[in-house]
Short mmCIF file of C-alpha atoms in Angstrom, two decimals:
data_model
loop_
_atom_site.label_atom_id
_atom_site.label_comp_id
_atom_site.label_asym_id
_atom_site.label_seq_id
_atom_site.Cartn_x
_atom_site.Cartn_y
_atom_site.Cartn_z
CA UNK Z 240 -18.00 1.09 19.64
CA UNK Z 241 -17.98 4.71 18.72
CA UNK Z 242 -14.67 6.65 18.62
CA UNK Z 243 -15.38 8.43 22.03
CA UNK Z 244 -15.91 5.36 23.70
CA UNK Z 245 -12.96 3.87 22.67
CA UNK Z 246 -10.43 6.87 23.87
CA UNK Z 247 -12.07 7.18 26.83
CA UNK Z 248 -11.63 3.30 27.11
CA UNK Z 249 -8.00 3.74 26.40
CA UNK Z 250 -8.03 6.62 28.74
CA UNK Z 251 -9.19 4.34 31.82
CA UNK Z 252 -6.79 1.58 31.06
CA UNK Z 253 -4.10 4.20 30.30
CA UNK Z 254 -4.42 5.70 33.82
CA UNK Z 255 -4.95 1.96 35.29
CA UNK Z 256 -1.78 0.67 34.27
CA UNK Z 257 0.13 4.01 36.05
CA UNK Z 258 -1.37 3.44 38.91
CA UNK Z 259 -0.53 -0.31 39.07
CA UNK Z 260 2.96 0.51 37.77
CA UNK Z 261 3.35 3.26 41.09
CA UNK Z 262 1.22 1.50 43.46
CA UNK Z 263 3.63 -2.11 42.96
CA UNK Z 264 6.89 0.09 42.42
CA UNK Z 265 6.72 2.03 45.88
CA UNK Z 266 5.09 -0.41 47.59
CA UNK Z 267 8.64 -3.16 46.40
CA UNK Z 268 10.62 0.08 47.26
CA UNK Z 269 9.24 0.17 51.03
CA UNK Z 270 9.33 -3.32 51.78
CA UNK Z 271 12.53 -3.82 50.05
CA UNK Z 272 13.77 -0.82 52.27
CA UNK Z 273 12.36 -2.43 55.28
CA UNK Z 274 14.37 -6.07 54.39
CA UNK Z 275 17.15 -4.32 53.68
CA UNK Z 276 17.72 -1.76 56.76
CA UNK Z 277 15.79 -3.31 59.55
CA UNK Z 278 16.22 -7.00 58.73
CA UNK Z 279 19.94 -6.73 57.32
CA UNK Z 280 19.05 -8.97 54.05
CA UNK Z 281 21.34 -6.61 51.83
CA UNK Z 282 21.64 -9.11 48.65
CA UNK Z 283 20.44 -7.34 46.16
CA UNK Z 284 20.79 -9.01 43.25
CA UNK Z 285 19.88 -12.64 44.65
CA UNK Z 286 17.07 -10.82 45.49
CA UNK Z 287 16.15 -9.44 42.06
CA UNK Z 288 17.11 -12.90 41.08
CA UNK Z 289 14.09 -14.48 43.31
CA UNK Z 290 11.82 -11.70 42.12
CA UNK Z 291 12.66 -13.51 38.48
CA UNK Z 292 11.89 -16.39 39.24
CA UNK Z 293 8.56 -15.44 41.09
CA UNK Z 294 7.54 -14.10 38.22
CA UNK Z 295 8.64 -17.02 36.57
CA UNK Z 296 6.30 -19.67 38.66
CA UNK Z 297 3.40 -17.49 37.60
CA UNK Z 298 3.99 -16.89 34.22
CA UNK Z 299 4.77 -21.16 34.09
CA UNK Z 300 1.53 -21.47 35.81
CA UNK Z 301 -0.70 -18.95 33.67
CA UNK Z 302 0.54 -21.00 30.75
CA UNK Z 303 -0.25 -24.07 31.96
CA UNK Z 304 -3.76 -22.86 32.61
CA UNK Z 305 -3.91 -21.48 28.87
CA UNK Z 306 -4.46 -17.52 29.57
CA UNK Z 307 -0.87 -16.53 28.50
CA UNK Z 308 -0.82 -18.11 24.59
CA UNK Z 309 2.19 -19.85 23.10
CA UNK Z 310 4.48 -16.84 21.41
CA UNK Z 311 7.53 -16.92 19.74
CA UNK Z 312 10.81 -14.46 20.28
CA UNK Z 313 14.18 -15.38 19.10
CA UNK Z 314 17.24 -16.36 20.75
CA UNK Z 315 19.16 -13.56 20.00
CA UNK Z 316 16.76 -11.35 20.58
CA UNK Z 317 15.80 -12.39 23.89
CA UNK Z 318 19.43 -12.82 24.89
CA UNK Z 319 20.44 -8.89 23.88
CA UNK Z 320 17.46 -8.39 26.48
CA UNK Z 321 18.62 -10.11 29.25
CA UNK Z 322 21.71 -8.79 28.59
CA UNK Z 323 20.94 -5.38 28.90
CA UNK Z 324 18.26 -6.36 32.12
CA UNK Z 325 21.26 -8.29 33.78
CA UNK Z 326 24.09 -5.13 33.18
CA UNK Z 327 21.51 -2.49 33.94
CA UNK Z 328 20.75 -4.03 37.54
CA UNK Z 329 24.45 -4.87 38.49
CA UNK Z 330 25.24 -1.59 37.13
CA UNK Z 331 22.76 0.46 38.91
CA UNK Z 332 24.15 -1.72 42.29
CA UNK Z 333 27.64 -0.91 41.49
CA UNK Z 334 27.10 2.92 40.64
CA UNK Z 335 25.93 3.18 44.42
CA UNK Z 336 28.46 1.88 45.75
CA UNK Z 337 31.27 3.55 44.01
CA UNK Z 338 29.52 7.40 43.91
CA UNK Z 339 28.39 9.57 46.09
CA UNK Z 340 24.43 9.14 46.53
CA UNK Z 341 23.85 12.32 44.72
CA UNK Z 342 25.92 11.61 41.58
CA UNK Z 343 23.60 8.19 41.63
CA UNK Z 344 20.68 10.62 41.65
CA UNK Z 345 21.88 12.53 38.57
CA UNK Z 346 23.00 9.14 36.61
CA UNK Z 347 19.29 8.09 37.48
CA UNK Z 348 18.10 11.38 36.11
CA UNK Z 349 20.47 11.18 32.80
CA UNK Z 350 18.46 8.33 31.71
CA UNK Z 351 15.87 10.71 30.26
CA UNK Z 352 18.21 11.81 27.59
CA UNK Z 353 19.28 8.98 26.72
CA UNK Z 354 16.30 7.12 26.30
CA UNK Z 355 14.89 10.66 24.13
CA UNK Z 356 17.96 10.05 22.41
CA UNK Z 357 17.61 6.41 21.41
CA UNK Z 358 13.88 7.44 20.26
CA UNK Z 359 15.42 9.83 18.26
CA UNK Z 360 17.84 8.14 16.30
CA UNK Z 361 16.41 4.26 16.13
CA UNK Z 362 12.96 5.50 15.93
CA UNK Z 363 12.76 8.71 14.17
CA UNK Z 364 10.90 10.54 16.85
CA UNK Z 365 10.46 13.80 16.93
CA UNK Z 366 9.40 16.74 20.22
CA UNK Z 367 7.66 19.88 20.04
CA UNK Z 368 9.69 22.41 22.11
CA UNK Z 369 7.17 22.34 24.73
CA UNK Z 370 7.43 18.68 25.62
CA UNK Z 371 11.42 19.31 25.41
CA UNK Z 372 10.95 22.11 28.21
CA UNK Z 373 8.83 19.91 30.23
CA UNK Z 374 11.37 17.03 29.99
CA UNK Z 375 13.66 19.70 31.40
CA UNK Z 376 11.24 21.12 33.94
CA UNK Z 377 10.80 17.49 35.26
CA UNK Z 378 14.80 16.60 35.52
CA UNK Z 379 15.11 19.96 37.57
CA UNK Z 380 12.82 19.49 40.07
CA UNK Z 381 14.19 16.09 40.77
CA UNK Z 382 17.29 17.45 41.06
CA UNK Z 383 16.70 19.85 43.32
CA UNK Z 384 14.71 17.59 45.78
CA UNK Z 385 16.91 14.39 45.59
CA UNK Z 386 20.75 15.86 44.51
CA UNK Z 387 22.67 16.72 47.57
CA UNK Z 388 26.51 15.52 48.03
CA UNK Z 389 28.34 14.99 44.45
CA UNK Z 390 31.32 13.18 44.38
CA UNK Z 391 32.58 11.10 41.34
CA UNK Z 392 35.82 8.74 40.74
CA UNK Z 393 36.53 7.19 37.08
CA UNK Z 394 35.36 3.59 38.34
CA UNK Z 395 32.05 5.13 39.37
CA UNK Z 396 31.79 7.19 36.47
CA UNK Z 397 32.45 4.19 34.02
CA UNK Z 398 29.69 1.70 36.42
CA UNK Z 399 27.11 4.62 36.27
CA UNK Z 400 27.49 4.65 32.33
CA UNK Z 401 26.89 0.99 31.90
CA UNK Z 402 23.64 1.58 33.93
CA UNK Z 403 22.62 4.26 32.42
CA UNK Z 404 23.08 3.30 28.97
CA UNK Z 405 21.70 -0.74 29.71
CA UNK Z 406 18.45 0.42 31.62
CA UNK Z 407 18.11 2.45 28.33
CA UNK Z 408 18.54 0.18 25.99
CA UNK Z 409 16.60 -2.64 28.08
CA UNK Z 410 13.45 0.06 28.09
CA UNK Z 411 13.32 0.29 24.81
CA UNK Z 412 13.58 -2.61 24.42
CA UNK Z 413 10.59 -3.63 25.99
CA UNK Z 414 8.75 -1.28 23.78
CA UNK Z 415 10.24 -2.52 20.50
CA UNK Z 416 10.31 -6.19 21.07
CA UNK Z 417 6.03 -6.29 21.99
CA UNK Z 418 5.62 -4.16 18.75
CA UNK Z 419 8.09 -6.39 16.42
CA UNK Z 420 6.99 -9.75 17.46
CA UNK Z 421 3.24 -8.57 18.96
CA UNK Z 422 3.81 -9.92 21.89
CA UNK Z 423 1.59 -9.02 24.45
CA UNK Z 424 3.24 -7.99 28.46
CA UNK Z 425 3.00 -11.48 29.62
CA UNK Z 426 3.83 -12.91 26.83
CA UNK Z 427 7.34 -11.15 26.95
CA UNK Z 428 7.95 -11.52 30.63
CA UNK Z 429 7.04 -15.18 30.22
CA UNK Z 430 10.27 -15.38 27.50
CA UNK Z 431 12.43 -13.50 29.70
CA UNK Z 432 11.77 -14.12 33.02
CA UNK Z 433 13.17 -17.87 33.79
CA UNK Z 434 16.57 -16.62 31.74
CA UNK Z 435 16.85 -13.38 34.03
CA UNK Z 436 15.94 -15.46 37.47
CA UNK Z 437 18.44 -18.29 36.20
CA UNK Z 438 21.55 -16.17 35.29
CA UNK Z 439 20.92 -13.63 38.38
CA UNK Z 440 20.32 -17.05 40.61
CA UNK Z 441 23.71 -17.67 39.23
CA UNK Z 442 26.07 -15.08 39.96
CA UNK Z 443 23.85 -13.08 42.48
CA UNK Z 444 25.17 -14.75 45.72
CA UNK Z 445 29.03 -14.17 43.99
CA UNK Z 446 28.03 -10.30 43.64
CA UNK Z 447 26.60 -9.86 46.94
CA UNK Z 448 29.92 -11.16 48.37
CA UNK Z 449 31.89 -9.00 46.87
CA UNK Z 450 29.23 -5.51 47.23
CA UNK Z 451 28.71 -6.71 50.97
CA UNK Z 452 31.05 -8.71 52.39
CA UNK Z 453 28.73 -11.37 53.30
CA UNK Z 454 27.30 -14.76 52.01
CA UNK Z 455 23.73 -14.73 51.39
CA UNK Z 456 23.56 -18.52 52.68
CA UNK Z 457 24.62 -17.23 56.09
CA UNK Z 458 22.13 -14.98 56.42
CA UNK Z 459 20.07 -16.10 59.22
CA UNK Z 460 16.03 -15.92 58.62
CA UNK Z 461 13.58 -15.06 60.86
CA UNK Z 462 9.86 -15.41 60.88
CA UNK Z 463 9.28 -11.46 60.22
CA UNK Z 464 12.37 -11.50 57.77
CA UNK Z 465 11.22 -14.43 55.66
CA UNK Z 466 7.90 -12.29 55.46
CA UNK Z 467 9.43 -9.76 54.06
CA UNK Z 468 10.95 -11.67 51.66
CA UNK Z 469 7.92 -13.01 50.70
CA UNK Z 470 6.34 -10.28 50.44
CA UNK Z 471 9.29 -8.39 48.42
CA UNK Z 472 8.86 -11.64 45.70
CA UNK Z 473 4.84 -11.50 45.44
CA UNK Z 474 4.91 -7.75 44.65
CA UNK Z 475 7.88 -7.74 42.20
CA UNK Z 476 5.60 -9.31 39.68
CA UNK Z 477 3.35 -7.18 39.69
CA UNK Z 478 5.98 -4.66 39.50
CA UNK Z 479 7.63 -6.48 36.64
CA UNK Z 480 4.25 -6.68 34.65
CA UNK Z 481 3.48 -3.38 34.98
CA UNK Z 482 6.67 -1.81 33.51
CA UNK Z 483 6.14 -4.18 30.72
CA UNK Z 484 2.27 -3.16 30.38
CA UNK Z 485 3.04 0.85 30.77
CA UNK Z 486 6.14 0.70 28.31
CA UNK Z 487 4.07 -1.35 25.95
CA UNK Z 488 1.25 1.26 25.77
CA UNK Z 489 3.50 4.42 25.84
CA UNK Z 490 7.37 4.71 25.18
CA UNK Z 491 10.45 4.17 27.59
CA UNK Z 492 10.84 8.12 27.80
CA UNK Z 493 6.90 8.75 29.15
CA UNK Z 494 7.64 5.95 31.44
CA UNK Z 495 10.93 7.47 33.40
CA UNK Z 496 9.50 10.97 32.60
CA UNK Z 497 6.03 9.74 34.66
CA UNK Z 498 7.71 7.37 36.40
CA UNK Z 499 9.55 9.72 38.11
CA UNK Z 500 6.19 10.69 40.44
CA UNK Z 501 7.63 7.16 42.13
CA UNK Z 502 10.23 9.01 43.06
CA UNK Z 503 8.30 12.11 44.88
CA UNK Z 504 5.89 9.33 46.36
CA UNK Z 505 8.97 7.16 47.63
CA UNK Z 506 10.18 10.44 49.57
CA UNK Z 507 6.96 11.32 50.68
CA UNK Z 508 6.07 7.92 51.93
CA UNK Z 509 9.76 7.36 53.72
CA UNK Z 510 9.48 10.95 55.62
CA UNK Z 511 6.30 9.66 56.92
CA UNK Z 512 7.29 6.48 57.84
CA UNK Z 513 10.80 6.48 58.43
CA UNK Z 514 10.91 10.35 60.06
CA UNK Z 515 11.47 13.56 58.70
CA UNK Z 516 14.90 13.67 58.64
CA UNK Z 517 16.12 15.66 55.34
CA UNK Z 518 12.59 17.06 54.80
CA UNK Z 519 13.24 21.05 54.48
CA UNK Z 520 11.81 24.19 51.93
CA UNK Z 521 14.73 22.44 48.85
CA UNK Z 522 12.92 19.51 48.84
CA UNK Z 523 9.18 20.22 48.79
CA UNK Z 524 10.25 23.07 46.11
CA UNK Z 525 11.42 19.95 44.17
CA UNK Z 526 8.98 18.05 44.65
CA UNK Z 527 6.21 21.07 43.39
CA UNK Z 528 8.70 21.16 40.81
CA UNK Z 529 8.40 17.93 39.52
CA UNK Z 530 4.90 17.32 39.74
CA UNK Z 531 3.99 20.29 37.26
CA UNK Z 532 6.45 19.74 34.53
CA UNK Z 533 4.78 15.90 34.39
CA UNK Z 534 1.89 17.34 34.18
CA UNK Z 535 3.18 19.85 31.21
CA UNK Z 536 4.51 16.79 29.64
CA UNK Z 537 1.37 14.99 29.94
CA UNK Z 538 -0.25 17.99 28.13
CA UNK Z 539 2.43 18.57 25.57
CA UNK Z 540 3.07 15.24 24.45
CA UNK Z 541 -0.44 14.30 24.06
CA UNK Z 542 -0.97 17.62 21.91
CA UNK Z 543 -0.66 17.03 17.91
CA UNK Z 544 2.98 17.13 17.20
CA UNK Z 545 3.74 17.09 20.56
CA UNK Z 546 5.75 13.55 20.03
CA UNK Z 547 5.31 12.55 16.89
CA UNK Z 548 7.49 9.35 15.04
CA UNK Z 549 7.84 10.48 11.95
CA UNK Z 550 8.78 6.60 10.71
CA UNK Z 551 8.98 3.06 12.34
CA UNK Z 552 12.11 1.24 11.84
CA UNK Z 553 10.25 -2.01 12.23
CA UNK Z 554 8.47 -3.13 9.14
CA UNK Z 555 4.93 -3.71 9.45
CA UNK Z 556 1.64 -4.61 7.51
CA UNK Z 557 -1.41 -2.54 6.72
CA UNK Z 558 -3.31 -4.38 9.48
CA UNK Z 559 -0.32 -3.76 12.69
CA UNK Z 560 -0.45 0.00 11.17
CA UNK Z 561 -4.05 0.17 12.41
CA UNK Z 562 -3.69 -1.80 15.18
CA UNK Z 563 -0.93 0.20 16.43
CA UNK Z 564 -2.84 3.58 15.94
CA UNK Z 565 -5.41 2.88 18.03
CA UNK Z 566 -2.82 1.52 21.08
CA UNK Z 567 -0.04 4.08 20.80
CA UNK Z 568 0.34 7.16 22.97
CA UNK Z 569 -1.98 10.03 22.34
CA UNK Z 570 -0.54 12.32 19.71
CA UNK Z 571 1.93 10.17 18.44
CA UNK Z 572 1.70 9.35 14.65
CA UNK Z 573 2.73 6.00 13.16
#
């Protein structure tokens, strides 16, 4: 296979996994949204539990069949993981309910930073200016089209931190866990599914009570509702895969810097769904906002220099080294 063949390979399954990562992540957002609002089934971390263990019948199932292959990952390894999962979705839960919906918006958007600034230190990555300004470019347009009312209180500000710093830490994670063991996307959701489903199983119903008010065994199903649910559990591992497959292939910073054309989508998709209410000039300026500082990032990062690491903190051999050059992110050195 000549070297053109092979980028524009790369190129094809690099633009496949985005679109199975937005397609699965707005389509969980809508139905979720529908569950939630018009069916009252407001449990969400039971229900992130039973998207875990979804993902963990079919991961159980692929092995059984022998396409996902026997893989190893340590104990305390896979527990800092689930640790960081597990904090980073009760966080994110907890930082809406104790902030204002636009200081949510900006803890959501601080996770950029951070996750540059975990590259940074643990990885030795280093941005060209351009890809810095894009970055910036991308955070502001957000900003203006999703900010509105900000209103913070020491309790919020601590829960947003944890989530913040745990989604992180668990996106990187993803990232350096596939390169330091080679573990393939379903290889690593089939390690850490079962542990997230069982310990969100576990105390999900207890959290619920206390975010809600209600107990998730009283919640009376109906045909349509139960649908939904179904539905919310079948796409979630697809939407669980794909995060794994996208941050495998690029880095936890091009996947919330992308990522964030979920976000334009989601708003796009509720004004024509749910109405227009909140649709005005501030928003669609965002939104233009947005979309052309992603695609300045796209173009900066993928330049030489653009993102370079300048050294791995993983030891590797000679034969990972090549592997890994032809799989990273376009313009990144190893």
């Amino acid at each position: 296979m000549t070297a053109t063949s092979k980028t524009d390979q790369k190129a094809a399954l690099d633009i496949a996994s985005w679109l199975f990562n937005v397609v699965t992540s707005v389509g969980i957002i809508l139905v979720n949204k529908a569950l939630m609002a018009t069916y009252g089934f407001s449990f969400a971390t039971t229900l992130t539990g039973l998207h875990f263990g979804t993902t963990t019948l079919l991961t159980t199932f692929l092995t059984w069949l022998g396409y996902i292959q026997p893989s190893q990952l340590p104990w305390p390894d896979l527990l800092k993981f689930v640790l960081f999962a597990n904090f980073s979705i009760v966080g994110m839960n907890v930082s809406l309910m104790w902030n204002s919906v636009g200081f949510y918006q900006i803890a959501k958007l601080s996770m950029i930073p951070v996750s540059c600034l975990l590259e940074v230190v643990l990885d030795n990555v280093r941005y060209s200016r351009d890809t810095k300004l894009s970055i910036l470019l991308v955070l502001a347009g957000v900003a203006v089209c999703t900010v509105t009312d900000v209103s913070v209180n020491l309790n919020g500000f601590l829960a947003a931190a944890i989530a913040v710093w745990s989604t992180a830490l668990q996106q990187y994670y993803v990232h350096y866990l596939q390169r330091k063991y080679s573990l393939g996307s379903f290889n690593l959701l089939a390690h850490t599914a079962p542990v997230q489903a069982a310990s969100l199983l576990l105390v999900g119903p207890f959290l619920d009570y206390w975010f809600t008010n209600q107990r998730v065994d009283a919640y009376n199903f109906s045909f349509v509702s139960l649908f939904f649910l179904i539905l919310s559990c079948s796409i979630a591992v697809g939407t669980n895969l794909s995060q794994f497959i996208c941050i495998g292939r690029f880095t936890a910073v091009s996947f919330q810097v992308l990522g964030h054309m979920k976000t334009i989508l989601v708003l796009v998709l509720g004004f024509t769904f749910f109405g227009k209410e909140g649709l005005n000039l501030q928003v669609v300026l965002g939104m233009l906002i947005a979309i052309l500082g992603m695609i300045w990032y796209g173009n900066a990062s993928s330049k030489p220099g653009g993102k370079e690491r300048r050294s791995l903190s993983i030891p590797i051999t000679k034969s990972q080294k090549l592997s890994l050059s032809e799989t990273n992110e376009s313009g990144e050195k190893v």
